[in-house]
């Protein structure tokens, strides 16, 4: 059935997901603060800053008013940066007049609280203003979804009826959705893979080869799994789409802004120079701080995350950080202590 869906956040991923929904026959509105961007979407059906080659379906309506965007929506999709989730959720709550399903496709941990995005949404949006919360995550680049490359991701919720609704909402011949009931695992994998992608980019920037890239992805997955299990996740989730799948695509693709940022760090650029050069949010930078602090709190060994934290926040040399990881005491590979 045709559904009314409000997409909050007209960045690259929000725009690509809005396109999928519109092509599936749903009524789609997309909300943002930038008047020039919203006018461009409505008038020219483009979003050049984020997806310069995409022609957006004319049925998608850009909205400056959040209240207009979410009015009578069956589902509301949050695709804003992690740091904006709580503020936007508060504004949504103040202006929502019905009870839509809440979906989010953002990836990160909140600074300070270290909370997952679904936890923030449930804190700020009372039960009477949401049917439930579903996480949409997995190996996906907006640039590839926009041109109908084959993509498979996961819809996660403790309520599989709601996850199945999201599956049906998005699924088509190029965009396949699986369901999962491990929200903790899916969100943890989504957030932490950005940290490892920074490291994979740095390895490339330093000039190391495929052996080093395989090493950081494999041992990075071990770290992600250890922290996720300590938080209550199912370890099997991390060998799925939102775990190893998302990790592979983010650590190997030039579309990945986290990989590109790490690559620049490896080439000797400062963090300030990197962020200025990127021109877009690099979620892995803030997530590194949150994950490092959380690992200390939960007593979980995360040497790669710790090394990247030292590079980003303590100014350690990237090559020296890599050397120190290699010279750590020997370990058993399958040791899964937390």
Tab-separated table of N, CA and C in Angstrom, residues 67 70-72 92-100 129:
chain	number	residue	atom	x	y	z
A	67	UNK	N	6.874	20.530	10.745
A	67	UNK	CA	5.475	20.195	11.013
A	67	UNK	C	4.760	19.766	9.733
A	70	UNK	N	6.067	16.151	8.528
A	70	UNK	CA	5.652	14.950	9.267
A	70	UNK	C	4.152	14.803	9.390
A	71	UNK	N	3.379	15.779	8.906
A	71	UNK	CA	1.918	15.742	9.060
A	71	UNK	C	1.344	14.469	8.441
A	72	UNK	N	0.598	13.705	9.250
A	72	UNK	CA	-0.088	12.487	8.803
A	72	UNK	C	0.854	11.423	8.246
A	92	UNK	N	10.687	17.125	16.688
A	92	UNK	CA	9.651	16.221	16.169
A	92	UNK	C	8.557	16.009	17.197
A	93	UNK	N	8.943	15.719	18.436
A	93	UNK	CA	7.971	15.453	19.505
A	93	UNK	C	7.049	16.645	19.723
A	94	UNK	N	7.618	17.838	19.669
A	94	UNK	CA	6.815	19.046	19.892
A	94	UNK	C	5.792	19.262	18.779
A	95	UNK	N	6.055	18.746	17.586
A	95	UNK	CA	5.204	19.063	16.434
A	95	UNK	C	4.421	17.870	15.889
A	96	UNK	N	4.674	16.684	16.420
A	96	UNK	CA	3.984	15.491	15.924
A	96	UNK	C	2.561	15.429	16.467
A	97	UNK	N	1.604	15.121	15.599
A	97	UNK	CA	0.195	15.053	15.989
A	97	UNK	C	-0.393	13.663	15.782
A	98	UNK	N	0.442	12.695	15.427
A	98	UNK	CA	-0.062	11.333	15.242
A	98	UNK	C	0.958	10.342	15.805
A	99	UNK	N	0.955	9.097	15.341
A	99	UNK	CA	1.828	8.068	15.914
A	99	UNK	C	2.498	7.265	14.787
A	100	UNK	N	3.472	7.873	14.095
A	100	UNK	CA	4.137	7.164	13.004
A	100	UNK	C	5.159	6.158	13.515
A	129	UNK	N	3.683	8.941	20.655
A	129	UNK	CA	4.007	9.612	19.394
A	129	UNK	C	4.893	8.753	18.497
